[in-house]
Amino acid sequence: MPAIETNHLRKVFQSVQKEPGLWGSVRGLWSRRYTEKAAVKGVDLRIEEGELVGFLGPNGAGKTTTLKMLSGILFPTSGEARVLGYTPWERRPDFLRNIALVMGQKQQLWWDLPASESFLLLQEIYEIPEAAYRERLAELSEMLEIGPLLGTQVRKLSLGERMKCELVAALLHAPRVVFLDEPTIGLDVVSQVRIREFLKAYQARQRSTIILTSHYMQDVKELCERVIIIDQGGVVFDGPLADLITRFSDEKLVRLTFAQPVTPDALAPFGAFEMPDETHATFRVPRADSARRAGALLSTLPVSDITIDEVEAEEVIRQMFAASALATGAQERGSHANANGN
Ligand SMILES: Nc1ncnc2c1ncn2[C@@H]1O[C@H](COP(=O)(O)OP(=O)(O)OP(=O)(O)O)[C@@H](O)[C@H]1O
Ligand SMILES: [Mg+2]
């Protein structure tokens, strides 16, 4: 049985649109205009126990909405989901005891208490036996180096310190499935690295199933073998990061080192290139033509070294999302609100 499985999961948000001004409010009493927003449009996922999957997409793609449905805090409009065999939004105690949702943008710890007090409350809530609680708390606080912070009021902690405490709080009950919604958002580079290292070590030790969303490609590159990309509520890619590049990038990079200095004029006939100095150049060539182009470069120029590389995943994703933002903008400018009433 997969740890997570969904079948045409959909969520449409409906909101009442108030017309401007007093007259608008009065009119709104008997005729309401609704706008509908399909945030998640029929998502099919299958994630096996122990996988750490990156869940990517531009702003507003439907990532958080999907994670909220999978963790049972939001009802879907239609479709099905099973997480560890449970239907999440039924919120069975056995389900809740086995999952965790961490939201980088939201706070779970009690603001006025020291983290240690929040942890004790969570021990009560999740009915964690004393020995297991102590062992996990010791292990997690050691891995995240938060020992000295445990007694400090949460409101006084830095953002990075607070995020570490949030992670401990979420993992104390040893959930089998963990949803991490942008756990590194807004953190400085050092804290991001710490949290990334922690997640890597934690996953290796616990073999829990993790879905991670992040806008930082480094998180995804280092942690996730598989990525799922969602755009405008639908899955547009599901597979290894390397496949994403071969599928969505039709260019390759031919990097050359020259035995003696070369002028830009000598390179111009071979297509678009970048030249950091006079003995190095990188050409962007069509994927299908890369071998032939490399051959032509080798036979004409004083090449001492050549490599053919894939474009960076970051760039591929940036291009995908940029194209999507353009499409969305065009759509929104061209369409009218879905009105209901007169
Ligand atoms: N409660 C709500 N009511 C109405 N619309 C909503 C609600 N929650 C989310 N939406 C809309 O649904 C869409 C998807 O939102 P969601 O938060 O899932 O995106 P996301 O992929 O998590 O984006 P981000 O990367 O910015 O966090 C957005 O257009 C958002 O405005
Ligand atoms: Mg989100």
Tab-separated table of C-alpha atoms and ligand atoms in Angstrom:
chain	number	residue	atom	x	y	z
A	1	MET	CA	0.000	0.000	0.000
A	2	PRO	CA	1.444	3.429	-0.880
A	3	ALA	CA	1.798	5.876	2.027
A	4	ILE	CA	-0.057	8.563	0.096
A	5	GLU	CA	-2.469	8.110	-2.749
A	6	THR	CA	-4.896	10.556	-4.308
A	7	ASN	CA	-7.446	10.171	-7.015
A	8	HIS	CA	-8.654	13.270	-8.836
A	9	LEU	CA	-8.299	15.418	-5.757
A	10	ARG	CA	-9.963	18.781	-6.356
A	11	LYS	CA	-10.516	21.928	-4.357
A	12	VAL	CA	-12.569	24.848	-5.539
A	13	PHE	CA	-12.691	27.883	-3.279
A	14	GLN	CA	-15.799	29.976	-3.461
A	15	SER	CA	-15.775	33.471	-2.190
A	16	VAL	CA	-18.430	36.111	-2.058
A	17	GLN	CA	-17.446	39.145	-4.003
A	18	LYS	CA	-18.739	42.322	-2.427
A	19	GLU	CA	-19.545	45.126	-4.786
A	20	PRO	CA	-17.903	48.403	-3.911
A	21	GLY	CA	-19.564	51.005	-1.690
A	22	LEU	CA	-22.647	51.057	0.514
A	23	TRP	CA	-25.041	50.402	-2.349
A	24	GLY	CA	-22.930	47.346	-3.198
A	25	SER	CA	-23.308	46.038	0.355
A	26	VAL	CA	-27.082	46.568	0.265
A	27	ARG	CA	-27.413	44.879	-3.107
A	28	GLY	CA	-25.280	42.067	-1.739
A	29	LEU	CA	-28.016	41.266	0.770
A	30	TRP	CA	-30.189	39.721	-1.884
A	31	SER	CA	-27.957	39.166	-4.863
A	32	ARG	CA	-24.560	37.716	-4.283
A	33	ARG	CA	-21.754	37.449	-6.725
A	34	TYR	CA	-19.503	34.478	-6.248
A	35	THR	CA	-16.096	33.957	-7.661
A	36	GLU	CA	-14.780	30.451	-7.931
A	37	LYS	CA	-11.158	29.560	-7.793
A	38	ALA	CA	-10.108	26.036	-8.686
A	39	ALA	CA	-6.984	25.807	-6.541
A	40	VAL	CA	-6.394	22.080	-7.100
A	41	LYS	CA	-7.766	20.559	-10.273
A	42	GLY	CA	-7.758	16.783	-10.117
A	43	VAL	CA	-4.417	15.758	-8.686
A	44	ASP	CA	-3.348	12.097	-8.811
A	45	LEU	CA	-0.410	11.189	-6.600
A	46	ARG	CA	1.153	7.965	-5.421
A	47	ILE	CA	3.946	8.158	-2.909
A	48	GLU	CA	5.514	5.095	-1.315
A	49	GLU	CA	6.428	4.780	2.340
A	50	GLY	CA	9.908	6.206	2.989
A	51	GLU	CA	10.028	8.533	-0.005
A	52	LEU	CA	11.115	12.161	0.320
A	53	VAL	CA	9.382	14.003	-2.469
A	54	GLY	CA	9.848	17.632	-3.484
A	55	PHE	CA	6.578	19.392	-4.287
A	56	LEU	CA	7.237	22.419	-6.440
A	57	GLY	CA	5.260	25.064	-8.208
A	58	PRO	CA	4.961	28.815	-8.631
A	59	ASN	CA	3.043	30.989	-6.145
A	60	GLY	CA	-0.614	30.049	-6.067
A	61	ALA	CA	-0.082	26.706	-7.832
A	62	GLY	CA	-2.014	24.777	-5.176
A	63	LYS	CA	0.780	23.249	-3.072
A	64	THR	CA	-0.408	24.406	0.340
A	65	THR	CA	-4.009	23.593	-0.525
A	66	THR	CA	-2.980	20.052	-1.474
A	67	LEU	CA	-0.961	19.581	1.719
A	68	LYS	CA	-3.849	20.898	3.795
A	69	MET	CA	-6.185	18.330	2.258
A	70	LEU	CA	-3.639	15.538	2.758
A	71	SER	CA	-3.210	16.466	6.391
A	72	GLY	CA	-6.938	16.662	6.941
A	73	ILE	CA	-7.407	20.325	7.754
A	74	LEU	CA	-9.294	21.062	4.539
A	75	PHE	CA	-12.126	19.177	2.851
A	76	PRO	CA	-11.736	18.603	-0.872
A	77	THR	CA	-14.485	19.631	-3.278
A	78	SER	CA	-14.255	16.204	-4.870
A	79	GLY	CA	-11.889	13.298	-5.321
A	80	GLU	CA	-10.255	10.908	-2.916
A	81	ALA	CA	-7.146	10.644	-0.819
A	82	ARG	CA	-5.670	7.938	1.380
A	83	VAL	CA	-2.804	8.653	3.710
A	84	LEU	CA	-1.545	5.553	5.549
A	85	GLY	CA	-4.849	4.016	4.566
A	86	TYR	CA	-6.937	6.772	6.196
A	87	THR	CA	-9.109	9.402	4.583
A	88	PRO	CA	-7.372	12.501	5.977
A	89	TRP	CA	-10.379	14.799	6.460
A	90	GLU	CA	-12.133	12.206	8.642
A	91	ARG	CA	-9.434	13.146	11.143
A	92	ARG	CA	-9.340	9.810	12.950
A	93	PRO	CA	-7.130	9.938	16.043
A	94	ASP	CA	-4.922	7.143	14.676
A	95	PHE	CA	-4.388	9.149	11.531
A	96	LEU	CA	-3.547	12.360	13.394
A	97	ARG	CA	-1.101	10.504	15.624
A	98	ASN	CA	0.859	9.417	12.577
A	99	ILE	CA	1.195	12.606	10.570
A	100	ALA	CA	2.624	16.083	10.998
A	101	LEU	CA	2.240	19.321	9.072
A	102	VAL	CA	4.877	22.012	9.421
A	103	MET	CA	4.195	25.369	7.842
A	104	GLY	CA	7.125	27.720	7.554
A	105	GLN	CA	4.728	30.645	7.371
A	106	LYS	CA	2.696	29.684	10.392
A	107	GLN	CA	3.451	29.202	14.006
A	108	GLN	CA	2.464	26.148	15.961
A	109	LEU	CA	4.355	26.688	19.185
A	110	TRP	CA	2.788	28.719	21.950
A	111	TRP	CA	4.277	32.176	21.578
A	112	ASP	CA	4.531	33.097	25.262
A	113	LEU	CA	5.878	29.794	26.530
A	114	PRO	CA	9.380	28.437	26.342
A	115	ALA	CA	9.666	25.676	23.735
A	116	SER	CA	10.156	23.068	26.471
A	117	GLU	CA	6.649	23.807	27.829
A	118	SER	CA	5.102	23.489	24.382
A	119	PHE	CA	6.830	20.149	23.985
A	120	LEU	CA	5.340	18.932	27.274
A	121	LEU	CA	1.885	19.946	26.113
A	122	LEU	CA	2.433	18.031	22.895
A	123	GLN	CA	3.532	15.018	24.908
A	124	GLU	CA	0.155	15.153	26.645
A	125	ILE	CA	-1.824	15.735	23.466
A	126	TYR	CA	-0.169	12.872	21.598
A	127	GLU	CA	0.068	10.650	24.690
A	128	ILE	CA	3.760	10.019	24.154
A	129	PRO	CA	5.153	7.646	26.814
A	130	GLU	CA	7.720	9.293	29.074
A	131	ALA	CA	10.734	7.210	28.006
A	132	ALA	CA	10.056	7.647	24.284
A	133	TYR	CA	9.451	11.358	24.809
A	134	ARG	CA	12.760	11.879	26.571
A	135	GLU	CA	14.684	9.878	24.044
A	136	ARG	CA	13.203	11.702	21.047
A	137	LEU	CA	13.530	15.129	22.574
A	138	ALA	CA	17.181	14.448	23.397
A	139	GLU	CA	17.860	13.135	19.921
A	140	LEU	CA	16.065	15.913	18.067
A	141	SER	CA	17.484	18.712	20.183
A	142	GLU	CA	20.951	17.329	19.698
A	143	MET	CA	20.535	17.040	15.939
A	144	LEU	CA	19.203	20.599	15.707
A	145	GLU	CA	21.426	22.001	18.457
A	146	ILE	CA	18.585	23.679	20.307
A	147	GLY	CA	19.458	22.465	23.820
A	148	PRO	CA	20.360	25.937	25.136
A	149	LEU	CA	17.168	27.465	23.676
A	150	LEU	CA	14.632	25.188	25.296
A	151	GLY	CA	13.993	27.475	28.253
A	152	THR	CA	13.622	30.690	26.247
A	153	GLN	CA	10.216	32.152	25.514
A	154	VAL	CA	9.453	31.334	21.884
A	155	ARG	CA	8.687	34.966	21.015
A	156	LYS	CA	12.274	35.843	21.890
A	157	LEU	CA	13.852	33.298	19.544
A	158	SER	CA	15.212	34.191	16.131
A	159	LEU	CA	13.341	32.976	13.058
A	160	GLY	CA	15.824	30.154	12.454
A	161	GLU	CA	15.798	29.051	16.088
A	162	ARG	CA	12.017	29.079	16.105
A	163	MET	CA	11.865	26.971	12.941
A	164	LYS	CA	14.143	24.394	14.558
A	165	CYS	CA	11.818	24.267	17.567
A	166	GLU	CA	8.827	23.954	15.242
A	167	LEU	CA	10.446	20.926	13.640
A	168	VAL	CA	11.097	19.301	17.004
A	169	ALA	CA	7.498	19.970	18.024
A	170	ALA	CA	6.212	18.384	14.823
A	171	LEU	CA	8.409	15.304	15.072
A	172	LEU	CA	8.160	14.479	18.779
A	173	HIS	CA	5.348	12.010	18.202
A	174	ALA	CA	7.413	10.229	15.500
A	175	PRO	CA	4.927	10.722	12.664
A	176	ARG	CA	5.201	8.298	9.755
A	177	VAL	CA	4.165	10.944	7.244
A	178	VAL	CA	5.462	14.518	7.409
A	179	PHE	CA	4.244	17.438	5.307
A	180	LEU	CA	6.755	20.269	5.253
A	181	ASP	CA	5.417	23.430	3.682
A	182	GLU	CA	8.361	25.754	3.092
A	183	PRO	CA	10.297	24.950	6.260
A	184	THR	CA	13.244	27.104	5.179
A	185	ILE	CA	11.346	30.181	4.022
A	186	GLY	CA	12.898	33.457	5.039
A	187	LEU	CA	15.865	31.844	6.787
A	188	ASP	CA	19.439	32.952	6.270
A	189	VAL	CA	21.696	30.675	4.259
A	190	VAL	CA	23.379	29.138	7.305
A	191	SER	CA	20.065	28.204	8.930
A	192	GLN	CA	18.812	26.808	5.638
A	193	VAL	CA	21.843	24.543	5.435
A	194	ARG	CA	21.314	23.387	9.040
A	195	ILE	CA	17.705	22.502	8.450
A	196	ARG	CA	18.505	20.774	5.187
A	197	GLU	CA	21.212	18.706	6.889
A	198	PHE	CA	18.846	17.877	9.687
A	199	LEU	CA	16.131	16.717	7.307
A	200	LYS	CA	18.601	14.562	5.419
A	201	ALA	CA	19.837	12.889	8.602
A	202	TYR	CA	16.340	12.553	10.037
A	203	GLN	CA	15.001	10.932	6.901
A	204	ALA	CA	17.948	8.516	6.724
A	205	ARG	CA	17.304	7.480	10.317
A	206	GLN	CA	13.505	7.356	10.414
A	207	ARG	CA	12.572	6.396	6.855
A	208	SER	CA	9.427	8.453	7.223
A	209	THR	CA	7.498	9.624	4.193
A	210	ILE	CA	8.072	13.317	3.569
A	211	ILE	CA	6.569	15.804	1.149
A	212	LEU	CA	8.556	19.019	1.067
A	213	THR	CA	7.629	22.248	-0.653
A	214	SER	CA	10.242	24.920	-1.086
A	215	HIS	CA	11.015	27.804	-3.352
A	216	TYR	CA	14.719	27.155	-2.814
A	217	MET	CA	16.066	24.786	-5.435
A	218	GLN	CA	19.000	23.882	-3.221
A	219	ASP	CA	16.618	22.183	-0.775
A	220	VAL	CA	15.144	20.148	-3.553
A	221	LYS	CA	18.425	19.278	-5.243
A	222	GLU	CA	19.983	18.045	-2.027
A	223	LEU	CA	17.048	16.275	-0.469
A	224	CYS	CA	14.671	14.967	-3.081
A	225	GLU	CA	15.198	12.205	-5.588
A	226	ARG	CA	11.751	12.701	-6.937
A	227	VAL	CA	9.949	15.931	-7.652
A	228	ILE	CA	6.336	16.623	-8.392
A	229	ILE	CA	5.624	19.909	-10.098
A	230	ILE	CA	2.210	21.460	-9.886
A	231	ASP	CA	1.105	24.436	-11.896
A	232	GLN	CA	-2.308	26.107	-11.824
A	233	GLY	CA	-3.716	23.254	-9.780
A	234	GLY	CA	-2.511	20.387	-11.966
A	235	VAL	CA	0.514	18.093	-11.933
A	236	VAL	CA	2.790	18.929	-14.857
A	237	PHE	CA	5.737	16.720	-13.959
A	238	ASP	CA	6.412	13.745	-11.679
A	239	GLY	CA	9.790	12.045	-11.710
A	240	PRO	CA	13.505	12.403	-10.979
A	241	LEU	CA	14.961	15.893	-11.223
A	242	ALA	CA	17.332	14.747	-13.976
A	243	ASP	CA	14.389	13.673	-16.156
A	244	LEU	CA	12.847	17.094	-15.755
A	245	ILE	CA	15.880	18.590	-17.414
A	246	THR	CA	15.975	16.199	-20.338
A	247	ARG	CA	12.260	16.595	-20.868
A	248	PHE	CA	11.806	20.320	-20.553
A	249	SER	CA	15.095	21.717	-21.718
A	250	ASP	CA	15.838	21.427	-25.400
A	251	GLU	CA	19.309	22.875	-25.011
A	252	LYS	CA	22.670	21.619	-23.812
A	253	LEU	CA	25.796	23.487	-22.813
A	254	VAL	CA	29.032	22.837	-24.685
A	255	ARG	CA	31.904	24.135	-22.548
A	256	LEU	CA	35.237	24.678	-24.216
A	257	THR	CA	38.749	25.440	-23.035
A	258	PHE	CA	41.123	26.691	-25.711
A	259	ALA	CA	44.851	25.963	-25.983
A	260	GLN	CA	45.463	29.558	-27.034
A	261	PRO	CA	43.400	32.781	-26.874
A	262	VAL	CA	40.472	33.004	-29.269
A	263	THR	CA	38.542	36.080	-30.418
A	264	PRO	CA	34.744	36.347	-30.199
A	265	ASP	CA	34.702	36.769	-33.975
A	266	ALA	CA	36.106	33.287	-34.414
A	267	LEU	CA	33.284	31.850	-32.273
A	268	ALA	CA	30.390	33.804	-33.739
A	269	PRO	CA	29.672	31.418	-36.659
A	270	PHE	CA	28.899	28.588	-34.205
A	271	GLY	CA	25.930	30.195	-32.468
A	272	ALA	CA	25.166	31.891	-29.141
A	273	PHE	CA	27.973	31.747	-26.609
A	274	GLU	CA	29.296	33.254	-23.425
A	275	MET	CA	32.955	34.017	-22.979
A	276	PRO	CA	34.272	34.719	-19.470
A	277	ASP	CA	37.836	35.090	-20.796
A	278	GLU	CA	39.683	34.506	-24.031
A	279	THR	CA	40.477	30.835	-23.392
A	280	HIS	CA	36.993	29.731	-22.252
A	281	ALA	CA	33.580	29.740	-23.919
A	282	THR	CA	30.198	28.096	-23.371
A	283	PHE	CA	27.801	27.494	-26.241
A	284	ARG	CA	24.083	26.826	-25.915
A	285	VAL	CA	23.177	24.307	-28.560
A	286	PRO	CA	20.000	22.433	-29.428
A	287	ARG	CA	19.925	19.090	-27.607
A	288	ALA	CA	19.389	17.051	-30.764
A	289	ASP	CA	22.280	18.732	-32.522
A	290	SER	CA	24.780	18.827	-29.654
A	291	ALA	CA	27.119	16.074	-30.918
A	292	ARG	CA	27.381	17.548	-34.404
A	293	ARG	CA	27.964	21.057	-33.066
A	294	ALA	CA	30.631	19.810	-30.678
A	295	GLY	CA	32.333	18.035	-33.577
A	296	ALA	CA	32.333	21.199	-35.686
A	297	LEU	CA	33.791	23.228	-32.807
A	298	LEU	CA	36.504	20.639	-32.185
A	299	SER	CA	37.601	20.467	-35.798
A	300	THR	CA	37.789	24.239	-36.294
A	301	LEU	CA	39.040	25.755	-33.033
A	302	PRO	CA	42.149	25.091	-30.894
A	303	VAL	CA	40.169	23.186	-28.245
A	304	SER	CA	42.130	21.660	-25.364
A	305	ASP	CA	39.112	20.489	-23.351
A	306	ILE	CA	35.398	20.018	-23.982
A	307	THR	CA	32.414	18.969	-21.867
A	308	ILE	CA	28.744	18.747	-22.766
A	309	ASP	CA	26.497	19.550	-19.797
A	310	GLU	CA	22.842	19.744	-19.038
A	311	VAL	CA	21.304	23.103	-18.200
A	312	GLU	CA	20.791	23.581	-14.419
A	313	ALA	CA	17.479	22.346	-12.992
A	314	GLU	CA	16.984	25.779	-11.481
A	315	GLU	CA	16.986	27.392	-14.868
A	316	VAL	CA	14.600	24.852	-16.368
A	317	ILE	CA	12.120	25.383	-13.555
A	318	ARG	CA	12.472	29.141	-13.699
A	319	GLN	CA	11.654	29.060	-17.407
A	320	MET	CA	8.661	26.783	-16.851
A	321	PHE	CA	7.274	29.066	-14.157
A	322	ALA	CA	7.964	32.237	-16.089
A	323	ALA	CA	6.031	30.842	-19.045
A	324	SER	CA	3.204	29.859	-16.691
A	325	ALA	CA	3.072	33.328	-15.111
A	326	LEU	CA	2.737	34.869	-18.558
A	327	ALA	CA	-0.057	32.459	-19.463
A	328	THR	CA	-1.916	33.106	-16.200
A	329	GLY	CA	-1.611	36.851	-16.588
A	330	ALA	CA	-3.031	36.671	-20.098
A	331	GLN	CA	-5.874	34.429	-18.944
A	332	GLU	CA	-6.809	36.660	-16.033
A	333	ARG	CA	-6.754	39.786	-18.140
A	334	GLY	CA	-8.951	38.145	-20.766
A	335	SER	CA	-11.586	36.470	-18.577
A	336	HIS	CA	-14.435	37.766	-16.469
A	337	ALA	CA	-15.408	36.842	-12.935
A	338	ASN	CA	-17.754	33.932	-12.759
A	339	ALA	CA	-20.921	35.649	-11.577
A	340	ASN	CA	-23.846	33.952	-9.956
A	341	GLY	CA	-26.993	35.989	-9.456
A	342	ASN	CA	-28.333	39.070	-11.222
B	1	LIG	N1	-9.213	30.010	1.649
B	1	LIG	C1	-9.101	30.375	0.367
B	1	LIG	N2	-10.098	31.021	-0.263
B	1	LIG	C2	-10.018	31.380	-1.542
B	1	LIG	N3	-8.947	31.138	-2.329
B	1	LIG	C3	-7.900	30.471	-1.772
B	1	LIG	C4	-7.913	30.079	-0.392
B	1	LIG	N4	-6.746	29.442	-0.127
B	1	LIG	C5	-6.036	29.468	-1.266
B	1	LIG	N5	-6.715	30.077	-2.261
B	1	LIG	C6	-6.268	30.250	-3.648
B	1	LIG	O1	-5.940	28.982	-4.184
B	1	LIG	C7	-4.784	29.070	-5.003
B	1	LIG	C8	-3.736	28.092	-4.510
B	1	LIG	O2	-3.219	28.534	-3.288
B	1	LIG	P1	-2.089	27.758	-2.483
B	1	LIG	O3	-1.896	28.470	-1.201
B	1	LIG	O4	-2.422	26.309	-2.429
B	1	LIG	O5	-0.820	27.970	-3.430
B	1	LIG	P2	0.695	27.563	-3.176
B	1	LIG	O6	1.104	26.681	-4.311
B	1	LIG	O7	0.876	27.039	-1.815
B	1	LIG	O8	1.435	28.970	-3.364
B	1	LIG	P3	2.706	29.589	-2.571
B	1	LIG	O9	3.922	29.048	-3.285
B	1	LIG	O10	2.568	31.055	-2.793
B	1	LIG	O11	2.624	29.175	-1.153
B	1	LIG	C9	-4.345	30.516	-4.977
B	1	LIG	O12	-4.848	31.153	-6.113
B	1	LIG	C10	-4.989	31.061	-3.720
B	1	LIG	O13	-5.265	32.433	-3.849
B	2	MG	MG	1.928	27.684	-0.166
